[in-house]
Amino acid sequence: MSTKFLRRETQKRLHSLDVLRGFDMFWITGGGILAITFSKLTGAYWIEDQMHHVKW
């Protein structure tokens, strides 16, 4: 009985998609709070203005 080994090619990952997912997770898990805190410490209040939604 012969055993055939199936050669499986490694899947190529799209690194830009991984970066986008990581960037999204950063903001979802609290990156906004970090940006607001940074803006208050440095005096760059234009950053804090970008972190709030416009009232509808």
PDB file of N, CA and C in Angstrom:
ATOM      1  N   MET A   1       0.836  -1.168   0.000  1.00  0.00           N
ATOM      2  CA  MET A   1       0.000   0.000   0.000  1.00  0.00           C
ATOM      3  C   MET A   1       0.887   1.239   0.000  1.00  0.00           C
ATOM      4  N   SER A   2       0.654   2.104  -0.933  1.00  0.00           N
ATOM      5  CA  SER A   2       1.462   3.324  -0.993  1.00  0.00           C
ATOM      6  C   SER A   2       0.690   4.487  -0.376  1.00  0.00           C
ATOM      7  N   THR A   3       1.433   5.317   0.290  1.00  0.00           N
ATOM      8  CA  THR A   3       0.827   6.487   0.924  1.00  0.00           C
ATOM      9  C   THR A   3       1.195   7.715   0.108  1.00  0.00           C
ATOM     10  N   LYS A   4       0.198   8.441  -0.297  1.00  0.00           N
ATOM     11  CA  LYS A   4       0.450   9.667  -1.045  1.00  0.00           C
ATOM     12  C   LYS A   4       0.328  10.849  -0.090  1.00  0.00           C
ATOM     13  N   PHE A   5       1.332  11.681  -0.137  1.00  0.00           N
ATOM     14  CA  PHE A   5       1.287  12.884   0.664  1.00  0.00           C
ATOM     15  C   PHE A   5       0.761  14.012  -0.211  1.00  0.00           C
ATOM     16  N   LEU A   6      -0.258  14.642   0.266  1.00  0.00           N
ATOM     17  CA  LEU A   6      -0.806  15.773  -0.466  1.00  0.00           C
ATOM     18  C   LEU A   6      -0.038  17.026  -0.068  1.00  0.00           C
ATOM     19  N   ARG A   7       0.472  17.680  -1.046  1.00  0.00           N
ATOM     20  CA  ARG A   7       1.215  18.904  -0.777  1.00  0.00           C
ATOM     21  C   ARG A   7       0.232  20.068  -0.783  1.00  0.00           C
ATOM     22  N   ARG A   8       0.199  20.731   0.308  1.00  0.00           N
ATOM     23  CA  ARG A   8      -0.725  21.852   0.440  1.00  0.00           C
ATOM     24  C   ARG A   8       0.076  23.146   0.383  1.00  0.00           C
ATOM     25  N   GLU A   9      -0.303  23.999  -0.526  1.00  0.00           N
ATOM     26  CA  GLU A   9       0.382  25.277  -0.628  1.00  0.00           C
ATOM     27  C   GLU A   9      -0.086  26.190   0.495  1.00  0.00           C
ATOM     28  N   THR A  10       0.834  26.962   1.018  1.00  0.00           N
ATOM     29  CA  THR A  10       0.451  27.895   2.063  1.00  0.00           C
ATOM     30  C   THR A  10      -0.416  28.994   1.469  1.00  0.00           C
ATOM     31  N   GLN A  11      -1.387  29.388   2.230  1.00  0.00           N
ATOM     32  CA  GLN A  11      -2.284  30.431   1.761  1.00  0.00           C
ATOM     33  C   GLN A  11      -1.598  31.778   1.932  1.00  0.00           C
ATOM     34  N   LYS A  12      -1.738  32.609   0.927  1.00  0.00           N
ATOM     35  CA  LYS A  12      -1.155  33.935   0.996  1.00  0.00           C
ATOM     36  C   LYS A  12      -2.155  34.848   1.693  1.00  0.00           C
ATOM     37  N   ARG A  13      -1.664  35.560   2.690  1.00  0.00           N
ATOM     38  CA  ARG A  13      -2.522  36.468   3.453  1.00  0.00           C
ATOM     39  C   ARG A  13      -2.429  37.868   2.862  1.00  0.00           C
ATOM     40  N   LEU A  14      -3.524  38.552   2.915  1.00  0.00           N
ATOM     41  CA  LEU A  14      -3.574  39.923   2.475  1.00  0.00           C
ATOM     42  C   LEU A  14      -3.264  40.783   3.705  1.00  0.00           C
ATOM     43  N   HIS A  15      -2.031  41.250   3.816  1.00  0.00           N
ATOM     44  CA  HIS A  15      -1.574  41.948   5.013  1.00  0.00           C
ATOM     45  C   HIS A  15      -2.305  43.276   5.222  1.00  0.00           C
ATOM     46  N   SER A  16      -2.699  43.926   4.156  1.00  0.00           N
ATOM     47  CA  SER A  16      -3.417  45.190   4.313  1.00  0.00           C
ATOM     48  C   SER A  16      -4.759  44.967   5.004  1.00  0.00           C
ATOM     49  N   LEU A  17      -5.386  43.832   4.756  1.00  0.00           N
ATOM     50  CA  LEU A  17      -6.646  43.514   5.429  1.00  0.00           C
ATOM     51  C   LEU A  17      -6.410  43.246   6.907  1.00  0.00           C
ATOM     52  N   ASP A  18      -5.312  42.582   7.243  1.00  0.00           N
ATOM     53  CA  ASP A  18      -4.974  42.352   8.646  1.00  0.00           C
ATOM     54  C   ASP A  18      -4.716  43.669   9.368  1.00  0.00           C
ATOM     55  N   VAL A  19      -4.054  44.600   8.704  1.00  0.00           N
ATOM     56  CA  VAL A  19      -3.785  45.910   9.298  1.00  0.00           C
ATOM     57  C   VAL A  19      -5.092  46.658   9.524  1.00  0.00           C
ATOM     58  N   LEU A  20      -5.992  46.610   8.557  1.00  0.00           N
ATOM     59  CA  LEU A  20      -7.282  47.278   8.695  1.00  0.00           C
ATOM     60  C   LEU A  20      -8.075  46.694   9.858  1.00  0.00           C
ATOM     61  N   ARG A  21      -8.074  45.388   9.991  1.00  0.00           N
ATOM     62  CA  ARG A  21      -8.781  44.752  11.103  1.00  0.00           C
ATOM     63  C   ARG A  21      -8.188  45.170  12.440  1.00  0.00           C
ATOM     64  N   GLY A  22      -6.874  45.217  12.517  1.00  0.00           N
ATOM     65  CA  GLY A  22      -6.218  45.651  13.750  1.00  0.00           C
ATOM     66  C   GLY A  22      -6.528  47.099  14.082  1.00  0.00           C
ATOM     67  N   PHE A  23      -6.545  47.957  13.064  1.00  0.00           N
ATOM     68  CA  PHE A  23      -6.872  49.371  13.245  1.00  0.00           C
ATOM     69  C   PHE A  23      -8.302  49.526  13.748  1.00  0.00           C
ATOM     70  N   ASP A  24      -9.225  48.765  13.183  1.00  0.00           N
ATOM     71  CA  ASP A  24     -10.623  48.799  13.628  1.00  0.00           C
ATOM     72  C   ASP A  24     -10.757  48.325  15.073  1.00  0.00           C
ATOM     73  N   MET A  25     -10.062  47.248  15.419  1.00  0.00           N
ATOM     74  CA  MET A  25     -10.142  46.731  16.779  1.00  0.00           C
ATOM     75  C   MET A  25      -9.558  47.713  17.779  1.00  0.00           C
ATOM     76  N   PHE A  26      -8.533  48.448  17.375  1.00  0.00           N
ATOM     77  CA  PHE A  26      -7.956  49.477  18.243  1.00  0.00           C
ATOM     78  C   PHE A  26      -9.012  50.507  18.615  1.00  0.00           C
ATOM     79  N   TRP A  27      -9.779  50.987  17.635  1.00  0.00           N
ATOM     80  CA  TRP A  27     -10.800  52.005  17.911  1.00  0.00           C
ATOM     81  C   TRP A  27     -11.984  51.420  18.661  1.00  0.00           C
ATOM     82  N   ILE A  28     -12.352  50.166  18.369  1.00  0.00           N
ATOM     83  CA  ILE A  28     -13.483  49.539  19.049  1.00  0.00           C
ATOM     84  C   ILE A  28     -13.189  49.322  20.527  1.00  0.00           C
ATOM     85  N   THR A  29     -11.946  48.965  20.842  1.00  0.00           N
ATOM     86  CA  THR A  29     -11.606  48.623  22.225  1.00  0.00           C
ATOM     87  C   THR A  29     -11.169  49.811  23.065  1.00  0.00           C
ATOM     88  N   GLY A  30     -11.295  51.012  22.568  1.00  0.00           N
ATOM     89  CA  GLY A  30     -11.018  52.161  23.419  1.00  0.00           C
ATOM     90  C   GLY A  30     -10.005  53.134  22.882  1.00  0.00           C
ATOM     91  N   GLY A  31      -9.692  53.079  21.641  1.00  0.00           N
ATOM     92  CA  GLY A  31      -8.741  54.015  21.057  1.00  0.00           C
ATOM     93  C   GLY A  31      -9.234  55.451  21.103  1.00  0.00           C
ATOM     94  N   GLY A  32     -10.543  55.636  21.083  1.00  0.00           N
ATOM     95  CA  GLY A  32     -11.106  56.975  21.151  1.00  0.00           C
ATOM     96  C   GLY A  32     -10.811  57.652  22.480  1.00  0.00           C
ATOM     97  N   ILE A  33     -10.909  56.892  23.547  1.00  0.00           N
ATOM     98  CA  ILE A  33     -10.604  57.434  24.881  1.00  0.00           C
ATOM     99  C   ILE A  33      -9.131  57.810  24.964  1.00  0.00           C
ATOM    100  N   LEU A  34      -8.285  56.985  24.389  1.00  0.00           N
ATOM    101  CA  LEU A  34      -6.855  57.289  24.364  1.00  0.00           C
ATOM    102  C   LEU A  34      -6.576  58.563  23.572  1.00  0.00           C
ATOM    103  N   ALA A  35      -7.250  58.738  22.455  1.00  0.00           N
ATOM    104  CA  ALA A  35      -7.058  59.939  21.636  1.00  0.00           C
ATOM    105  C   ALA A  35      -7.545  61.182  22.364  1.00  0.00           C
ATOM    106  N   ILE A  36      -8.677  61.094  23.068  1.00  0.00           N
ATOM    107  CA  ILE A  36      -9.198  62.235  23.823  1.00  0.00           C
ATOM    108  C   ILE A  36      -8.247  62.596  24.960  1.00  0.00           C
ATOM    109  N   THR A  37      -7.750  61.601  25.671  1.00  0.00           N
ATOM    110  CA  THR A  37      -6.802  61.847  26.757  1.00  0.00           C
ATOM    111  C   THR A  37      -5.528  62.488  26.226  1.00  0.00           C
ATOM    112  N   PHE A  38      -5.034  62.008  25.115  1.00  0.00           N
ATOM    113  CA  PHE A  38      -3.840  62.572  24.494  1.00  0.00           C
ATOM    114  C   PHE A  38      -4.064  64.034  24.103  1.00  0.00           C
ATOM    115  N   SER A  39      -5.240  64.335  23.570  1.00  0.00           N
ATOM    116  CA  SER A  39      -5.514  65.706  23.136  1.00  0.00           C
ATOM    117  C   SER A  39      -5.598  66.651  24.337  1.00  0.00           C
ATOM    118  N   LYS A  40      -6.126  66.179  25.454  1.00  0.00           N
ATOM    119  CA  LYS A  40      -6.203  67.026  26.650  1.00  0.00           C
ATOM    120  C   LYS A  40      -4.823  67.259  27.251  1.00  0.00           C
ATOM    121  N   LEU A  41      -3.973  66.256  27.194  1.00  0.00           N
ATOM    122  CA  LEU A  41      -2.626  66.404  27.755  1.00  0.00           C
ATOM    123  C   LEU A  41      -1.740  67.327  26.911  1.00  0.00           C
ATOM    124  N   THR A  42      -1.928  67.304  25.614  1.00  0.00           N
ATOM    125  CA  THR A  42      -1.062  68.085  24.728  1.00  0.00           C
ATOM    126  C   THR A  42      -1.671  69.414  24.325  1.00  0.00           C
ATOM    127  N   GLY A  43      -2.944  69.610  24.575  1.00  0.00           N
ATOM    128  CA  GLY A  43      -3.586  70.854  24.185  1.00  0.00           C
ATOM    129  C   GLY A  43      -4.072  70.852  22.750  1.00  0.00           C
ATOM    130  N   ALA A  44      -4.048  69.726  22.089  1.00  0.00           N
ATOM    131  CA  ALA A  44      -4.521  69.619  20.706  1.00  0.00           C
ATOM    132  C   ALA A  44      -6.008  69.278  20.727  1.00  0.00           C
ATOM    133  N   TYR A  45      -6.829  70.287  21.008  1.00  0.00           N
ATOM    134  CA  TYR A  45      -8.263  70.037  21.196  1.00  0.00           C
ATOM    135  C   TYR A  45      -8.989  69.703  19.902  1.00  0.00           C
ATOM    136  N   TRP A  46      -8.379  69.936  18.762  1.00  0.00           N
ATOM    137  CA  TRP A  46      -9.020  69.563  17.499  1.00  0.00           C
ATOM    138  C   TRP A  46      -9.167  68.053  17.383  1.00  0.00           C
ATOM    139  N   ILE A  47      -8.307  67.298  18.077  1.00  0.00           N
ATOM    140  CA  ILE A  47      -8.424  65.834  18.057  1.00  0.00           C
ATOM    141  C   ILE A  47      -9.683  65.412  18.804  1.00  0.00           C
ATOM    142  N   GLU A  48      -9.928  66.042  19.952  1.00  0.00           N
ATOM    143  CA  GLU A  48     -11.103  65.697  20.745  1.00  0.00           C
ATOM    144  C   GLU A  48     -12.391  66.019  19.985  1.00  0.00           C
ATOM    145  N   ASP A  49     -12.381  67.100  19.225  1.00  0.00           N
ATOM    146  CA  ASP A  49     -13.566  67.461  18.444  1.00  0.00           C
ATOM    147  C   ASP A  49     -13.907  66.399  17.405  1.00  0.00           C
ATOM    148  N   GLN A  50     -12.906  65.692  16.919  1.00  0.00           N
ATOM    149  CA  GLN A  50     -13.120  64.665  15.899  1.00  0.00           C
ATOM    150  C   GLN A  50     -13.695  63.369  16.477  1.00  0.00           C
ATOM    151  N   MET A  51     -13.650  63.205  17.796  1.00  0.00           N
ATOM    152  CA  MET A  51     -14.061  61.958  18.431  1.00  0.00           C
ATOM    153  C   MET A  51     -15.531  61.931  18.828  1.00  0.00           C
ATOM    154  N   HIS A  52     -16.285  62.987  18.545  1.00  0.00           N
ATOM    155  CA  HIS A  52     -17.693  63.057  18.935  1.00  0.00           C
ATOM    156  C   HIS A  52     -18.561  63.110  17.705  1.00  0.00           C
ATOM    157  N   HIS A  53     -19.737  62.490  17.813  1.00  0.00           N
ATOM    158  CA  HIS A  53     -20.693  62.510  16.715  1.00  0.00           C
ATOM    159  C   HIS A  53     -21.458  63.835  16.695  1.00  0.00           C
ATOM    160  N   VAL A  54     -21.860  64.247  15.544  1.00  0.00           N
ATOM    161  CA  VAL A  54     -22.689  65.440  15.383  1.00  0.00           C
ATOM    162  C   VAL A  54     -24.105  65.078  15.820  1.00  0.00           C
ATOM    163  N   LYS A  55     -24.756  65.977  16.550  1.00  0.00           N
ATOM    164  CA  LYS A  55     -26.137  65.728  16.960  1.00  0.00           C
ATOM    165  C   LYS A  55     -27.040  65.843  15.733  1.00  0.00           C
ATOM    166  N   TRP A  56     -27.960  64.905  15.597  1.00  0.00           N
ATOM    167  CA  TRP A  56     -28.828  64.867  14.422  1.00  0.00           C
ATOM    168  C   TRP A  56     -30.049  65.684  14.630  1.00  0.00           C
TER     169      TRP A  56
END
